[in-house]
CSV table of C-alpha atoms in Angstrom, one decimal:
chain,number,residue,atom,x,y,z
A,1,UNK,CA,89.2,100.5,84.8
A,2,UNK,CA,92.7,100.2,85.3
A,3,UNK,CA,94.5,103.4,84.3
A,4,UNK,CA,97.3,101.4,82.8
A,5,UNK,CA,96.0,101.5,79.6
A,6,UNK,CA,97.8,104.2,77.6
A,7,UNK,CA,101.4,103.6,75.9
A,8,UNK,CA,102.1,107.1,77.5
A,9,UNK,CA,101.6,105.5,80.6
A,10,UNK,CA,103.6,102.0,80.0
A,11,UNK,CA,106.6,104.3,78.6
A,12,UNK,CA,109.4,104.5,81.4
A,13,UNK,CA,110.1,107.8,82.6
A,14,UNK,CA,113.6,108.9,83.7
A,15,UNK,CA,113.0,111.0,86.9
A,16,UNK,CA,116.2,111.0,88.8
A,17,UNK,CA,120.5,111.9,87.3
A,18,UNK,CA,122.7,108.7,87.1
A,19,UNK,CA,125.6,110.9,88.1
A,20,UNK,CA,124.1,113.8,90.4
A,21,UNK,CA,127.1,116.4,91.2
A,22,UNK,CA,129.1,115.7,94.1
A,23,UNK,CA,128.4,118.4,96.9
A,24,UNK,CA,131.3,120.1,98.5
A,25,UNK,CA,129.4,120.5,101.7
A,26,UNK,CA,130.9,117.9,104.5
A,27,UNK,CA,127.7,116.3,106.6
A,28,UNK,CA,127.4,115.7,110.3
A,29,UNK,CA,128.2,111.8,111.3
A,30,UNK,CA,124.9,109.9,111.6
A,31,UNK,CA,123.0,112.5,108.6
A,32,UNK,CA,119.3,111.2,107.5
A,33,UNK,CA,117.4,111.7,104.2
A,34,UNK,CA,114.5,111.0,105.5
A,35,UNK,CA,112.7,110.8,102.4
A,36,UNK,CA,113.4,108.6,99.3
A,37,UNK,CA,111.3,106.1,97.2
A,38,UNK,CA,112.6,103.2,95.7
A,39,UNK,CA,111.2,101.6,93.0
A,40,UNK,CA,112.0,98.0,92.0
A,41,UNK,CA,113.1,95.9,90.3
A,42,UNK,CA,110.1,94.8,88.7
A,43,UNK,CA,111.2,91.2,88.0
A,44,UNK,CA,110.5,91.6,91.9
A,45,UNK,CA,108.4,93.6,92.8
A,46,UNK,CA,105.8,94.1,90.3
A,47,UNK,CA,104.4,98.5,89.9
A,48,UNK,CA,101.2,98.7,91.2
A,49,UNK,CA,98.1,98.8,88.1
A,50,UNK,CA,96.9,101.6,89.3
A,51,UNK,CA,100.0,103.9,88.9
A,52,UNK,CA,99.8,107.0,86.6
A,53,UNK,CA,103.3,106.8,85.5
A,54,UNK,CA,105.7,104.6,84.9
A,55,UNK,CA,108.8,105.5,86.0
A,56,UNK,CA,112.5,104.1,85.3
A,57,UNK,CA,113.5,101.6,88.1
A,58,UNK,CA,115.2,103.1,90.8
A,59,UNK,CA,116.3,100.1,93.5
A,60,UNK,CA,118.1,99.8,96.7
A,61,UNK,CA,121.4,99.3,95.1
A,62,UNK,CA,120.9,102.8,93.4
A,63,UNK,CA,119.7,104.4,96.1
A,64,UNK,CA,122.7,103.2,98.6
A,65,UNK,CA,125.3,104.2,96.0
A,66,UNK,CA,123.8,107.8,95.8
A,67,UNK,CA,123.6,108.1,99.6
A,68,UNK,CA,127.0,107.3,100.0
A,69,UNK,CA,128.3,109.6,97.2
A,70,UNK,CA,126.5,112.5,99.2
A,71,UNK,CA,128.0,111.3,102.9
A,72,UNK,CA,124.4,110.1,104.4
A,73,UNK,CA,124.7,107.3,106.4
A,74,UNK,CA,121.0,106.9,107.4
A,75,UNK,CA,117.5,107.3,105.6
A,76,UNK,CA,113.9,106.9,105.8
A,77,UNK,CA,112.1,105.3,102.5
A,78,UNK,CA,108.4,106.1,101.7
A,79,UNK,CA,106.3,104.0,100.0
A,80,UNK,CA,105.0,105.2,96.9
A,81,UNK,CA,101.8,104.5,94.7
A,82,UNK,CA,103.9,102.7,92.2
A,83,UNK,CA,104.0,100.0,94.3
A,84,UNK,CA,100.6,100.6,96.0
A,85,UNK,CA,100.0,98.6,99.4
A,86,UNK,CA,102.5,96.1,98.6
A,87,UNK,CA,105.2,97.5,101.2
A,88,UNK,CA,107.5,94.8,100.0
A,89,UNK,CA,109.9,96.8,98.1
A,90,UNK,CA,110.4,99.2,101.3
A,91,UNK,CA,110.6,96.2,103.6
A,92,UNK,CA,113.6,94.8,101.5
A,93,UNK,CA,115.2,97.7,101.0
A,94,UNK,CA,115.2,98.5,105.2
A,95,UNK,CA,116.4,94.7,105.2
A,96,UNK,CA,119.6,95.5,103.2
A,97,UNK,CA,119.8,98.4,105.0
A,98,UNK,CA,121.0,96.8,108.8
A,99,UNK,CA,119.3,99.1,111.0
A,100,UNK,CA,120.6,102.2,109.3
A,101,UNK,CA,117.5,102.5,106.7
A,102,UNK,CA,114.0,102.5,108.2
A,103,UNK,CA,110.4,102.7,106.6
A,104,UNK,CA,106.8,104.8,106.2
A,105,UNK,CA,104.0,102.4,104.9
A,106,UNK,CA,101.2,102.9,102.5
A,107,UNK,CA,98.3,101.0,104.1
A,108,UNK,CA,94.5,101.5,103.9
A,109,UNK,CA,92.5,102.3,107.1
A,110,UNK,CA,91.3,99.1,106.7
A,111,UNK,CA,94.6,97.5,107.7
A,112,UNK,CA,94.5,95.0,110.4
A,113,UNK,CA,96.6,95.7,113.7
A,114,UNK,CA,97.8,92.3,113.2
A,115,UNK,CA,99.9,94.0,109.7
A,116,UNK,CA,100.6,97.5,111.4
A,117,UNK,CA,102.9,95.3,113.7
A,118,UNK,CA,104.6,93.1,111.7
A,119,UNK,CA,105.2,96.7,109.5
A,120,UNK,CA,106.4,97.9,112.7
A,121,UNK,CA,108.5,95.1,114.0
A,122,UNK,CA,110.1,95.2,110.2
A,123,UNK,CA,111.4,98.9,110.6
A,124,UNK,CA,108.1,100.8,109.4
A,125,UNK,CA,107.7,103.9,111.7
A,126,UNK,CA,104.6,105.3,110.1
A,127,UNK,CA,102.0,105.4,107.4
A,128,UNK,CA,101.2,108.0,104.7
A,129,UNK,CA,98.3,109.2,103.4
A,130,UNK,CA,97.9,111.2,100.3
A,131,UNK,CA,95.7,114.0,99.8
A,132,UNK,CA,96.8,115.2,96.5
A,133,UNK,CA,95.2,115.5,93.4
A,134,UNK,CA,97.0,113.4,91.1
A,135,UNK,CA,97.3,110.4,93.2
A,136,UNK,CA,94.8,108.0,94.8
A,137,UNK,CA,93.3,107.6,98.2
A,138,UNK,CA,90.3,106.7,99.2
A,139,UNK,CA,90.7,107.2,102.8
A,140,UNK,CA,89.0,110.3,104.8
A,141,UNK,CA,90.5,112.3,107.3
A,142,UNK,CA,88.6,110.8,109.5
A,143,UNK,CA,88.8,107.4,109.1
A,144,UNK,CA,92.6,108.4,109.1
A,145,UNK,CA,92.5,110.5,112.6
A,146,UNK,CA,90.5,107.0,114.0
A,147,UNK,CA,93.0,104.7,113.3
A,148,UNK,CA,95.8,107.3,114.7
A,149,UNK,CA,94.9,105.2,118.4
A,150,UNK,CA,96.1,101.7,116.4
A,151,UNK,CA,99.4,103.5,115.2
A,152,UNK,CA,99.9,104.4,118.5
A,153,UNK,CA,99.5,101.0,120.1
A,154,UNK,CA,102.4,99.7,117.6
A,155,UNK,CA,104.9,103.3,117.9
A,156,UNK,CA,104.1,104.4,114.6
A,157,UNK,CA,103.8,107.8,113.3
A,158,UNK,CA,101.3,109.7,110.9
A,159,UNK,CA,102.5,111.5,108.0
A,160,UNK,CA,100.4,113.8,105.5
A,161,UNK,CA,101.3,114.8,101.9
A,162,UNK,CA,98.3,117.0,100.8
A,163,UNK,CA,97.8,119.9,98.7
A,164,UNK,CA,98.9,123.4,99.9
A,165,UNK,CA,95.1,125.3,100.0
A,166,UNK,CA,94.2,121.9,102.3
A,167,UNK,CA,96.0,122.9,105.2
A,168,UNK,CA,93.1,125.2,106.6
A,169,UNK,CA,91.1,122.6,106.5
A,170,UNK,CA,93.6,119.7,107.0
A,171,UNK,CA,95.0,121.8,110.0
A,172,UNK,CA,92.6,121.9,112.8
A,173,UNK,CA,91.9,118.2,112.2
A,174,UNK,CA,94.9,116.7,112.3
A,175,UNK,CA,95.8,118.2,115.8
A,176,UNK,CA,93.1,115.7,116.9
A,177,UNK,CA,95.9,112.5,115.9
A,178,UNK,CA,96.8,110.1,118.8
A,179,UNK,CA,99.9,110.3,117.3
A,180,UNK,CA,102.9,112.2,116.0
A,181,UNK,CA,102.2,114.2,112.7
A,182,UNK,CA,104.7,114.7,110.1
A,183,UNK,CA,104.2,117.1,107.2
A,184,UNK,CA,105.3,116.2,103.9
A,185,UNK,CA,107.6,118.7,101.4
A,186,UNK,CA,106.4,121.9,103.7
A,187,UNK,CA,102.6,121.6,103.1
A,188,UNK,CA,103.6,121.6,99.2
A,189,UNK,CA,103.0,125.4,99.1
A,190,UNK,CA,103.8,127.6,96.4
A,191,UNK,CA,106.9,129.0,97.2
A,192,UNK,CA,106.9,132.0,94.8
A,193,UNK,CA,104.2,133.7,96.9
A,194,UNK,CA,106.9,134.0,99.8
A,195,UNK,CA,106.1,133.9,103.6
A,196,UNK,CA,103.3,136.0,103.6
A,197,UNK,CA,101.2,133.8,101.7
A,198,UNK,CA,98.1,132.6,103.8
A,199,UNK,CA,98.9,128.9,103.1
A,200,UNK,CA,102.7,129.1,104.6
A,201,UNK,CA,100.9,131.1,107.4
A,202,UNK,CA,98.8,128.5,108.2
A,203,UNK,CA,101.5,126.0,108.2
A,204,UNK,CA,104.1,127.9,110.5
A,205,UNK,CA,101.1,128.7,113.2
A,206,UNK,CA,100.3,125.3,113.1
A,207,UNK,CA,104.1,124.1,114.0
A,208,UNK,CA,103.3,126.3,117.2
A,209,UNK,CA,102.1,122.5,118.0
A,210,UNK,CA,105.0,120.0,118.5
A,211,UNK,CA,103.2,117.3,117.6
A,212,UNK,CA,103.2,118.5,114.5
A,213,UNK,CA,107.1,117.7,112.2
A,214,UNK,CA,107.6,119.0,108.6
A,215,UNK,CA,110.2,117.7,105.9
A,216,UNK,CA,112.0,120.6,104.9
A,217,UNK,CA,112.3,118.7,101.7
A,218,UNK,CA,110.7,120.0,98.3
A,219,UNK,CA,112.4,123.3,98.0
A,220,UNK,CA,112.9,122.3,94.2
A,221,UNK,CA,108.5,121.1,94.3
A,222,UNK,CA,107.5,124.0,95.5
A,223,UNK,CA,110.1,126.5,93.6
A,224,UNK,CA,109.5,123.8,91.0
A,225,UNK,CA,109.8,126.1,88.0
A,226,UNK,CA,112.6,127.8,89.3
A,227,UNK,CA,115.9,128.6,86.8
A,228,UNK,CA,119.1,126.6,86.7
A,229,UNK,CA,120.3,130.4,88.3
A,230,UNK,CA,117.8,130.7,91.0
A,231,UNK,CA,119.1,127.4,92.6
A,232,UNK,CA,115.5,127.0,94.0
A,233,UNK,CA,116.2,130.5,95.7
A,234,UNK,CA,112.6,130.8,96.9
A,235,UNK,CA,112.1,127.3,98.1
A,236,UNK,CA,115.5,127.7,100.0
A,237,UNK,CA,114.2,131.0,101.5
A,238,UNK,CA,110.8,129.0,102.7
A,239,UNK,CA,112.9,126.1,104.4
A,240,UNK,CA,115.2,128.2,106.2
A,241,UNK,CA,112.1,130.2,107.7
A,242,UNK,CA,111.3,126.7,108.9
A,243,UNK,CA,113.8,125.6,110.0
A,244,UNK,CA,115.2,129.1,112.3
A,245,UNK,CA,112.1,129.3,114.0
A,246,UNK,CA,110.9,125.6,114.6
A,247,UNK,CA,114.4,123.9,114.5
A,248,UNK,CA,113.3,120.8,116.5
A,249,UNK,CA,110.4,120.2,114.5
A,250,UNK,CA,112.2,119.8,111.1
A,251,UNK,CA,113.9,116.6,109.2
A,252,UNK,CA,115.5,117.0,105.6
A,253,UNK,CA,115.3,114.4,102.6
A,254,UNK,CA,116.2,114.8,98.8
A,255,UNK,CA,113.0,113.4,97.8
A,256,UNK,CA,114.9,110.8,95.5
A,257,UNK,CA,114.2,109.6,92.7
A,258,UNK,CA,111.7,112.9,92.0
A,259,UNK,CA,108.7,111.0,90.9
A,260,UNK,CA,105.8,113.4,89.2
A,261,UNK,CA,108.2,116.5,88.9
A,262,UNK,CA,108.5,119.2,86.6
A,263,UNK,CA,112.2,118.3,86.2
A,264,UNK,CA,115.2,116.3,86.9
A,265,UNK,CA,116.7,118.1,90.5
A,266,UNK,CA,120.5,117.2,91.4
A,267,UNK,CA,120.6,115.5,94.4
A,268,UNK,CA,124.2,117.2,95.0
A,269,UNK,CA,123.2,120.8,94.4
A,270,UNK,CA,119.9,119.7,97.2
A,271,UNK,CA,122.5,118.7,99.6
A,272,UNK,CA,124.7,122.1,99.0
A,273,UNK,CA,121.0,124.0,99.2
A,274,UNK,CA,121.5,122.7,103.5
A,275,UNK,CA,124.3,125.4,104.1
A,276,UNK,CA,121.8,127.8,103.0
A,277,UNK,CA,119.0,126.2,105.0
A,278,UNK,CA,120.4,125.4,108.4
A,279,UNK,CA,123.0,128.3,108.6
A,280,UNK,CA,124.8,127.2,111.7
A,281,UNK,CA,126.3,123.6,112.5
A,282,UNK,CA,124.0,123.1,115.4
A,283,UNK,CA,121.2,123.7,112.9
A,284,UNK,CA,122.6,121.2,110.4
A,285,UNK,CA,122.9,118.5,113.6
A,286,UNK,CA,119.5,119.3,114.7
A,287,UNK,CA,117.5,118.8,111.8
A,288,UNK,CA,119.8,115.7,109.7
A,289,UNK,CA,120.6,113.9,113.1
A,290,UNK,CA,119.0,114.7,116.3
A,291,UNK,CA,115.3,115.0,114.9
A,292,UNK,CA,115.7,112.3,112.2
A,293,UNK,CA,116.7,109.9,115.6
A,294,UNK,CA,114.0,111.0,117.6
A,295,UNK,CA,111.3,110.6,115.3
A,296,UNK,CA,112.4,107.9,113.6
A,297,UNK,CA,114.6,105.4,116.3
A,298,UNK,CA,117.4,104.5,114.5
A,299,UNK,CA,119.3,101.4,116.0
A,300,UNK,CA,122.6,101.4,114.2
């Protein structure tokens, strides 16, 4: 039965600031978020039946205009469940975006190699799989690590968004991928338990792989409760961990438009959270340049 079904769930829900503040901090030439969403319009591309929410539209057009408020001249959009497999929205959006916007597709493992390269060839450079409680998948982690060889074949990339507890098990298993792995929003831990917590732990041992890349993105998910005072002080604290002792192994996105959140987060005060995250200008290259165009292959 199709969840939509509920007027709670046909109500839009506002999830991102139509006028974020403007950061003061100056970004290197060529700086990724290499993590957004976008979400319609619908009179184009239709929210998937399945969704749990309904949140406000949240196009390309927005997403350009906020990107070039903050002084980010490249990005990486992620398909979300709102528009299920339909990968159309993304495609578009990467289409508009000449080279200097690229893709990560929702597929299932069922997904012909014939698709994974036409994703590919349209500026996808990976697929996503969710392992979270309050979102859909029906795909193992197996049947996920065997069709790592058919990502490989086509240059794309694996990326993970799971719960934080899942990573012991997750872990181990995902060191067997064919291919690149990239962490979503640092494992999603809890970043009020601080860096001694076994599940940040297991994540920073597990970085001592370099197949393995997290997205120092989230610090407001997983400080998610965090005053307008703290400034996501604890989340900040867990990403610079990150980023100081695995600098080449870290990329940086807002997360925009903040679907499923426990609040609104300003996209400017995320970007001013950097100069407490990469605390030297070779750190803030790194991580918003030099990783993003390694991983990802920008061509423009």
């Amino acid at each position: 039965m199709s969840s939509i079904g509920t007027k709670e769930v046909q109500t839009p829900v506002r999830t991102y600031l139509e006028s974020p503040s403007q950061s003061t901090i100056k970004l290197p030439k060529f700086s990724c978020d290499s993590h957004v969403h976008v979400f319609g319009p619908t009179r184009l591309f239709a929210y998937s039946t399945d969704r749990k929410i309904t949140p406000v539209e949240a196009p390309k057009e927005k997403l350009f205009a906020l990107h070039q408020q903050l002084g980010i001249e490249r990005c990486v959009i992620v398909q979300s469940v709102i528009h299920g497999f339909d990968n159309s929205v993304v495609e578009d959006a990467i289409l508009a975006g000449k080279g200097s916007y690229l893709g990560v597709a929702l597929v299932p493992t069922t997904v012909t190699d014939k698709e994974l390269l036409r994703l590919a060839e349209a500026g996808f450079r990976g697929v996503r799989f969710n392992f979270m409680r309050h979102l859909s998948n029906d795909a193992s982690i197996q049947k996920v690590l065997e069709m790592t060889p058919r990502l490989k074949a086509v240059g794309m990339h694996l990326q993970v968004h799971f719960e934080s507890s899942l990573i012991h098990e997750l872990g181990p298993l995902l060191a067997e991928s064919q291919v690149p792995v990239v962490i979503d929003h640092m494992g999603r831990i809890d970043a009020r338990k601080g860096i001694e917590h076994e599940d940040f732990q297991a994540l920073f041992r597990l970085l001592r792989n370099k197949l393995f890349t997290v997205k120092v993105s989230g610090i407001d998910r997983i400080d998610a409760h965090a005053s307008i005072g703290d400034r996501y002080a604890a989340g900040v604290e867990i990403a610079k961990c990150l980023v100081s002792q695995y600098p080449e192994q870290c990329v940086w996105g807002t997360d925009w438009p903040h679907p499923n959140h426990t609040h609104i987060p300003d996209d400017g005060l995320l970007v001013e959270a950097l100069a407490h995250i990469a605390l030297e200008p070779t750190l803030m290259e790194q991580v918003l340049v030099l990783n993003p165009q390694r991983l990802y292959r920008f061509v423009s």
